[in-house]
CSV table of C-alpha atoms and ligand atoms in Angstrom, one decimal:
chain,number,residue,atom,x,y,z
A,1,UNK,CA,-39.5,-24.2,13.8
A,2,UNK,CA,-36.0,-23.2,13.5
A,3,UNK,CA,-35.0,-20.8,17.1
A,4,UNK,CA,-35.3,-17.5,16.3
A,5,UNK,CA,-31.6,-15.9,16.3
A,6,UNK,CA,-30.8,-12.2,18.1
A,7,UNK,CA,-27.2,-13.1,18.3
A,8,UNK,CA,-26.5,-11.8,14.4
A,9,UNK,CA,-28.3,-9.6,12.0
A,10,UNK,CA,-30.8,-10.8,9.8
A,11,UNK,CA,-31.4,-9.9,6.4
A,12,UNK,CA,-35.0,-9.4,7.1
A,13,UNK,CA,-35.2,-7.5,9.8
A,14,UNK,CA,-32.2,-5.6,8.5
A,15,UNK,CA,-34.1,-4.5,5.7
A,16,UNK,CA,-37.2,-4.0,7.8
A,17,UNK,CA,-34.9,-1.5,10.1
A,18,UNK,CA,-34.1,0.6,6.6
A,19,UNK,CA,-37.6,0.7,5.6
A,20,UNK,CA,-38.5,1.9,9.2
A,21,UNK,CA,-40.1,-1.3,10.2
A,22,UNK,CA,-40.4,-2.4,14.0
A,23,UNK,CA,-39.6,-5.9,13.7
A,24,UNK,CA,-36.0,-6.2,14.3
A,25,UNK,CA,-34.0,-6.6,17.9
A,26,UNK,CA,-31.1,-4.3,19.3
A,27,UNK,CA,-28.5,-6.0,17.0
A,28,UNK,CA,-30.4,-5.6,13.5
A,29,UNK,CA,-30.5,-1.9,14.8
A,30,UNK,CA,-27.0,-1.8,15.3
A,31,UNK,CA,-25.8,-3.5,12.2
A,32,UNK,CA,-28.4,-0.7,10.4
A,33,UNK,CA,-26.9,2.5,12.3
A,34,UNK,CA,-23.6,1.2,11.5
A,35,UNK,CA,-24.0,0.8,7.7
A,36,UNK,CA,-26.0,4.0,7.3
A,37,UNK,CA,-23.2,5.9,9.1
A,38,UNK,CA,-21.0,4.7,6.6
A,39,UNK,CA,-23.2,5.0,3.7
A,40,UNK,CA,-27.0,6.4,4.4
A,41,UNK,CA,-28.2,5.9,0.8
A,42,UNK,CA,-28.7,2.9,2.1
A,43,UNK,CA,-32.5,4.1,3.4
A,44,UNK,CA,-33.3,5.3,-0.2
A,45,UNK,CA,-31.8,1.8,-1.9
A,46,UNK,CA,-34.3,-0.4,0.7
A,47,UNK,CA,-37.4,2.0,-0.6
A,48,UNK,CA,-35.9,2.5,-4.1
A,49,UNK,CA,-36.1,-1.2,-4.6
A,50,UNK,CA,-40.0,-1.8,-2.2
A,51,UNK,CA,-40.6,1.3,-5.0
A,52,UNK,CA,-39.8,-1.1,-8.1
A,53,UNK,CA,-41.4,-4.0,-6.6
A,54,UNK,CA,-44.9,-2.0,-6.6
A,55,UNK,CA,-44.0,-0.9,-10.2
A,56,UNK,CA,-43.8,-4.1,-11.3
A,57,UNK,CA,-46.1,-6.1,-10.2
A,58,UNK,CA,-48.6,-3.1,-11.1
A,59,UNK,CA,-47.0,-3.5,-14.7
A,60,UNK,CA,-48.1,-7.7,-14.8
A,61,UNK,CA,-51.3,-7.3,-13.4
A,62,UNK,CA,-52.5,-4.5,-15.4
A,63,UNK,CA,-50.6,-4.7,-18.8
A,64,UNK,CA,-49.4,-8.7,-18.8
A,65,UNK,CA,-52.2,-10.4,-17.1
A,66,UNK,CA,-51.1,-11.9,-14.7
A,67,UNK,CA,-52.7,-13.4,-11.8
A,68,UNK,CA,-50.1,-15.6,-10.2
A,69,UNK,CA,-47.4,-14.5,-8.2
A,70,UNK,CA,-43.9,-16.7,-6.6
A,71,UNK,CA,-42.5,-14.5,-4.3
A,72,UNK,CA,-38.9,-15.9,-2.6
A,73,UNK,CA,-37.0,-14.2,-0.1
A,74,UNK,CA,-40.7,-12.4,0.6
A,75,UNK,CA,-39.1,-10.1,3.7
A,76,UNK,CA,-40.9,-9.0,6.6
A,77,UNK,CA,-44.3,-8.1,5.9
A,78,UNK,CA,-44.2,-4.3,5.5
A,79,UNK,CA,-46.3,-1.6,4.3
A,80,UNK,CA,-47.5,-2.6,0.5
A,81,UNK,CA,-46.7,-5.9,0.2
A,82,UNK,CA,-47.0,-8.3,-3.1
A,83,UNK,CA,-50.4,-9.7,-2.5
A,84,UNK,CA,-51.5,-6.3,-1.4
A,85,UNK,CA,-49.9,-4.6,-4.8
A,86,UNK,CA,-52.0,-7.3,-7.0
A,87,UNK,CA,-55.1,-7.7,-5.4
A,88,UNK,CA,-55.9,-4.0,-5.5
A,89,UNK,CA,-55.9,-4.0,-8.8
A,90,UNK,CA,-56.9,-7.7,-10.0
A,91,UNK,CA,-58.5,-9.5,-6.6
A,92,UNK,CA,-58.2,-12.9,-7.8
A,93,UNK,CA,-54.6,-12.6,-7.4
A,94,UNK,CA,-52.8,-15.7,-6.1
A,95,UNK,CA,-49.7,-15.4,-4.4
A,96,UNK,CA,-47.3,-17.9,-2.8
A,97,UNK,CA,-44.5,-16.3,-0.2
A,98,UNK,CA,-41.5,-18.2,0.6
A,99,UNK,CA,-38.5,-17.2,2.9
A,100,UNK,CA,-36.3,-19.3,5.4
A,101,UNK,CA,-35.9,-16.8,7.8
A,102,UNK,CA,-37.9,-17.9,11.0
A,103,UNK,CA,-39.1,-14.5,11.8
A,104,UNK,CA,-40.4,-13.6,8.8
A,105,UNK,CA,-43.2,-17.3,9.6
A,106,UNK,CA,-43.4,-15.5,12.9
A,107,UNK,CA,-45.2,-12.4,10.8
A,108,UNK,CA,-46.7,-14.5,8.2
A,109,UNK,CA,-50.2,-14.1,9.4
A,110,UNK,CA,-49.8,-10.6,7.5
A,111,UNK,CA,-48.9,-11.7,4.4
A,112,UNK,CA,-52.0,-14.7,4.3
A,113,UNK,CA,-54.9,-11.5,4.4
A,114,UNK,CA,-55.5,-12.3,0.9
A,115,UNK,CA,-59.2,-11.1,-0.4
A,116,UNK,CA,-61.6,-13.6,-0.8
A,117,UNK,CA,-61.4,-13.8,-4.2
A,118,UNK,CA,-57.8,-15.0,-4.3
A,119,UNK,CA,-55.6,-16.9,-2.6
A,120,UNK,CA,-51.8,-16.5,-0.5
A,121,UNK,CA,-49.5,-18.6,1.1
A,122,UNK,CA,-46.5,-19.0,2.8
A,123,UNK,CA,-44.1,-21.3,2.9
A,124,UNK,CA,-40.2,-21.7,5.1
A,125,UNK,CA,-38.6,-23.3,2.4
A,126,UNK,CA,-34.8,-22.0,0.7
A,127,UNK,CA,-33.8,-20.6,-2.2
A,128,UNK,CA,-31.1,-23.3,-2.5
A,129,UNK,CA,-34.4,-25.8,-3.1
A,130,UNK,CA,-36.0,-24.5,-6.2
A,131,UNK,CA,-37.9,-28.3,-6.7
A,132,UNK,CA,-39.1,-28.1,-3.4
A,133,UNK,CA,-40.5,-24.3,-3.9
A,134,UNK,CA,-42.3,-25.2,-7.3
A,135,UNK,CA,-43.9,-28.2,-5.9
A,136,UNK,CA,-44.9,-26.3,-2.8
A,137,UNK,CA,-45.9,-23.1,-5.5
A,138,UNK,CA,-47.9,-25.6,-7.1
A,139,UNK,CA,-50.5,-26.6,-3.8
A,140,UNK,CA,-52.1,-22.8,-4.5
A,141,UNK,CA,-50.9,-21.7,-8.0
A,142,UNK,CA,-51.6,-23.6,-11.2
A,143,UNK,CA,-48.4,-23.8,-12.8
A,144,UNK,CA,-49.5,-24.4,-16.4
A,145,UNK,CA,-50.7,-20.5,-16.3
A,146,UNK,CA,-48.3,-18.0,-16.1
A,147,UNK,CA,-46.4,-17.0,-12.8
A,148,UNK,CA,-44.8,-14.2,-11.7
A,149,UNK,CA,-41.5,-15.1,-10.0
A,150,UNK,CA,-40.6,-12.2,-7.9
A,151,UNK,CA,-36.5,-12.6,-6.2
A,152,UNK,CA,-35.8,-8.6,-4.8
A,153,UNK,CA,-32.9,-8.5,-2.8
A,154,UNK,CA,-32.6,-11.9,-2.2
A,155,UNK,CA,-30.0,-13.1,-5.2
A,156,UNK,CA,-27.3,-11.3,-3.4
A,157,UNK,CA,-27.3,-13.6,-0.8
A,158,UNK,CA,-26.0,-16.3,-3.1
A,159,UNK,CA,-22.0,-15.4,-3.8
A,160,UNK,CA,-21.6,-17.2,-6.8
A,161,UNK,CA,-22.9,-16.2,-9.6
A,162,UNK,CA,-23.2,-19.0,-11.8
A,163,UNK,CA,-25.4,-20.9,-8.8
A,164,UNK,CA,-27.6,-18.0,-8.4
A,165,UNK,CA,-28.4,-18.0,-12.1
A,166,UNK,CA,-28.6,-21.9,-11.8
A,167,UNK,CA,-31.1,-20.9,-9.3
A,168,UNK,CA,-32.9,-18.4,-11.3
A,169,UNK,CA,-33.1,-20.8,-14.4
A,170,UNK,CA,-34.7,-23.9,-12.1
A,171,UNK,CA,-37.1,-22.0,-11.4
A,172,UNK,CA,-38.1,-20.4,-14.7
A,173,UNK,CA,-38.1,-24.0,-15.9
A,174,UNK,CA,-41.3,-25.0,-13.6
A,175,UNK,CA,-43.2,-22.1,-15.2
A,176,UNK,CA,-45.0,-22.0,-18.1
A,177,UNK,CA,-44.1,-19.5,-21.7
A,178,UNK,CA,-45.8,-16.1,-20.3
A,179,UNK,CA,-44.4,-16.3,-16.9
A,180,UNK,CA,-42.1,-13.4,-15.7
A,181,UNK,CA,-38.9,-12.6,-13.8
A,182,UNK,CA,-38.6,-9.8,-12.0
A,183,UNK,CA,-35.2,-9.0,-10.1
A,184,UNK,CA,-33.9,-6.2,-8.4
A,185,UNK,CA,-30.5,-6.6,-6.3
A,186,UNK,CA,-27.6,-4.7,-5.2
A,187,UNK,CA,-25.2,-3.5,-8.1
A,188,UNK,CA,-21.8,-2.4,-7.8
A,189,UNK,CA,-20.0,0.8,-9.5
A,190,UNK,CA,-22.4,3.5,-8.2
A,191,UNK,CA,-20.6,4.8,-4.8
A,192,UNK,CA,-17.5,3.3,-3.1
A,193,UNK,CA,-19.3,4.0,0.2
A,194,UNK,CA,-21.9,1.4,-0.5
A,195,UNK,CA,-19.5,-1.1,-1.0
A,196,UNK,CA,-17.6,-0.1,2.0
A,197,UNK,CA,-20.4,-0.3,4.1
A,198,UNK,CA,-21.4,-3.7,2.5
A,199,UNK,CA,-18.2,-5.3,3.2
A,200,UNK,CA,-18.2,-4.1,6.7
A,201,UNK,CA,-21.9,-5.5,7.2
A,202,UNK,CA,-20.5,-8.7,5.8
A,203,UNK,CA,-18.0,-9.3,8.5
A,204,UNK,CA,-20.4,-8.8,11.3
A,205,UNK,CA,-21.6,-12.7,11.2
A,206,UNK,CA,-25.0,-12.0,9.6
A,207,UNK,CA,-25.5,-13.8,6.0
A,208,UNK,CA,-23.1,-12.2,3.4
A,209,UNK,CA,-25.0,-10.2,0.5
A,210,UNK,CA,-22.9,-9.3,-2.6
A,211,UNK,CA,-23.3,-6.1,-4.8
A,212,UNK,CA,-23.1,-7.2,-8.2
A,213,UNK,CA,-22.3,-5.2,-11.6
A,214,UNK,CA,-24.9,-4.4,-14.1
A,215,UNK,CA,-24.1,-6.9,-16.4
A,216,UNK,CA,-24.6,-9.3,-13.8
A,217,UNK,CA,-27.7,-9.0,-12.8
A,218,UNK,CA,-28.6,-8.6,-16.6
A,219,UNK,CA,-27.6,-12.2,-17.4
A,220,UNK,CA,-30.4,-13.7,-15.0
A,221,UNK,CA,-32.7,-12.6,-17.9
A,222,UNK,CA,-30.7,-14.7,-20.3
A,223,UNK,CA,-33.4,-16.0,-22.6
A,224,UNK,CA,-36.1,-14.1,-21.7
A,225,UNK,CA,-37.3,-10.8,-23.5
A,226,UNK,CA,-37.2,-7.7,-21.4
A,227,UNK,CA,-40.0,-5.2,-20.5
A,228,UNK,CA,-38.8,-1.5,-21.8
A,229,UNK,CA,-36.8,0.3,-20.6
A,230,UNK,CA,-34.7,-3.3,-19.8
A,231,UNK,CA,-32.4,-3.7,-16.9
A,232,UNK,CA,-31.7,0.3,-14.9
A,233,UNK,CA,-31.2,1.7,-11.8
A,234,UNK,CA,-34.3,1.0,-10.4
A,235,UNK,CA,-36.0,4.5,-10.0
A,236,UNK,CA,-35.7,4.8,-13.6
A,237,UNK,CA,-38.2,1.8,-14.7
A,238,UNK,CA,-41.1,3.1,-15.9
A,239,UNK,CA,-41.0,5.6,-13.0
A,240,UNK,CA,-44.5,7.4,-12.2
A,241,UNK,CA,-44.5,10.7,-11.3
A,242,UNK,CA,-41.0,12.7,-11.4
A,243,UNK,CA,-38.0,10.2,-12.1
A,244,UNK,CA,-35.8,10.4,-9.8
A,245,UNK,CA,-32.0,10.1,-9.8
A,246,UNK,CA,-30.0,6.3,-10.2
A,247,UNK,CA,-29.3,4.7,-7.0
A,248,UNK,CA,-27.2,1.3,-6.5
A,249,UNK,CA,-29.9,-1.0,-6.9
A,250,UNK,CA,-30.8,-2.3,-10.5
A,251,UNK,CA,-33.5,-4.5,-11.6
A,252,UNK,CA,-35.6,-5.1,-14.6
A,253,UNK,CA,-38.8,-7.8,-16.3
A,254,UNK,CA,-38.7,-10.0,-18.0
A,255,UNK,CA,-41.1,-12.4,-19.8
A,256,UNK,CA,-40.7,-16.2,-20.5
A,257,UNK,CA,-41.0,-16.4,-24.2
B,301,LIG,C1,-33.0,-7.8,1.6
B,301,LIG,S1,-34.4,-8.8,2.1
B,301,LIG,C2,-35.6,-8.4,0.8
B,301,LIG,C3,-37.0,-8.6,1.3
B,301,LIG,C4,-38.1,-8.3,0.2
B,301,LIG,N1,-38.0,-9.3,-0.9
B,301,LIG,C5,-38.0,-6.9,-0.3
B,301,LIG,O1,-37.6,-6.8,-1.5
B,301,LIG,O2,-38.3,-6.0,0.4
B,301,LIG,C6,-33.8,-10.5,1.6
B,301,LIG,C7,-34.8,-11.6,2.1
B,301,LIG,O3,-34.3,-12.8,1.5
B,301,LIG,C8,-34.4,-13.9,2.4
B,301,LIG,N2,-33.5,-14.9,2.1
B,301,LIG,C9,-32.2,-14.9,2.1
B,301,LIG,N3,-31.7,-16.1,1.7
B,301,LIG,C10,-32.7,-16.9,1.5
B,301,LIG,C11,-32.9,-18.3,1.1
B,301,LIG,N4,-31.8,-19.0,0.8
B,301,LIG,N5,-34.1,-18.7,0.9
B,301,LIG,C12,-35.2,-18.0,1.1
B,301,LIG,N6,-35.1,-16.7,1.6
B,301,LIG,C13,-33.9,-16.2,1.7
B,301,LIG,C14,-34.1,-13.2,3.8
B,301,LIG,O4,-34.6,-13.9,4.9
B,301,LIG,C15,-34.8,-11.8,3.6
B,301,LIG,O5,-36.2,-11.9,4.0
């Protein structure tokens, strides 16, 4: 297992600070304080998106079907997560978790208390390996039935944009017509602040994460069709409840035609 760095912020424990998590070290907490001082939406963008992420996957299980579930760039485990999201309301639910952060296998025992009925698993492969993640994917889910791919907050971390949408499509070519994408990342053009503090985060050493514009994250959803209302600030998809106001973090569905 890869040494477990304390040196540099993580991503994952990063995030897991925002969402009030314990498992991060004094330098994830410093790189947090430091970004929220400059820009505290920051809090309500890490729940805004765990929000959307609930949202969704209620969406596929109850209205789409789905049973099957690819999660990359899974996070820390936290409060609600994926498996925990499906299997309330369909517990046959399969789920496969995949991150390369060594931390995050640290915690995996969290994300693997499936219900009998189904099925999760977690593997430390990259992004940057989408063969490798579809044949792993493929040891618990049957990939001739449709799959859920799941990427939230994690194409951000790949700079160019054509290679993260080279990375998007490789995967949506393992899975079957009926499969989904759901994304929700970082967008640009909401506050200068966030951008600010994004920047800033990105010189401390820790992996970069860009914002990207709308449009952007939009065209990972090239040739698939969208769920209504298509690709928004992510408290307004199908909110529940009282909608509340745009943040910068955008995501949408889509479905594999
Ligand atoms: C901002 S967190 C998002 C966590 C979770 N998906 C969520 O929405 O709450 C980004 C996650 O992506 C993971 N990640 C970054 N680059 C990755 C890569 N190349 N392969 C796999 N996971 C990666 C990080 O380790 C981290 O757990």
């Amino acid at each position: 297992m890869t040494e477990i760095d304390t040196l540099v912020p993580h991503s994952a424990r990063i995030w897991n600070y925002w969402l009030g998590g314990r498992d991060n070290y004094l330098v994830d907490e410093a790189a947090g304080a430091a970004y929220t001082a400059l820009f505290p939406g920051i809090v309500t963008i890490a729940r805004g998106s765990r929000a959307f992420l609930g949202r969704s996957i209620r969406y596929l299980v109850e209205e789409a079907g789905v049973r099957q579930f690819l999660d990359v760039g899974t996070g820390l485990p936290t409060v609600d997560n994926t498996h925990e999201f499906a299997q309330r309301i369909a517990p046959e639910s399969k789920i496969v978790y995949v991150d390369n952060d060594p931390l995050v296998l640290v915690h995996a025992r969290a994300l693997l208390t499936s219900t009998p009925e189904g099925e999760t698993a977690y593997e430390e492969l990259s992004l940057h390996d989408p063969e490798r993640i579809l044949e792993a994917a493929a040891r618990t889910l049957d990939l001739t039935q449709p799959t859920a791919l799941i990427l939230s907050g994690i194409l951000g971390h790949v700079a160019d944009h054509d290679q993260a949408r080279d990375l998007v499509r490789r995967l949506l070519d393992g899975l079957p017509s009926g499969s989904y994408l759901s994304v929700n990342d970082g967008s640009r053009g909401t506050d200068p602040d966030y951008e600010l503090a994004q920047n800033a985060y990105n010189r401390t050493g820790a992996m970069p994460y860009v914002l990207r514009t709308v449009d952007q994250i939009a065209a990972f959803f090239d040739g698939l069709e969208l769920v209504d209302p298509g690709v928004v600030s992510v408290p307004l998809w199908r909110p529940e409840g009282t909608a509340s106001e745009p943040i910068g973090q955008h995501g949408g569905l889509g479905r594999k035609p």
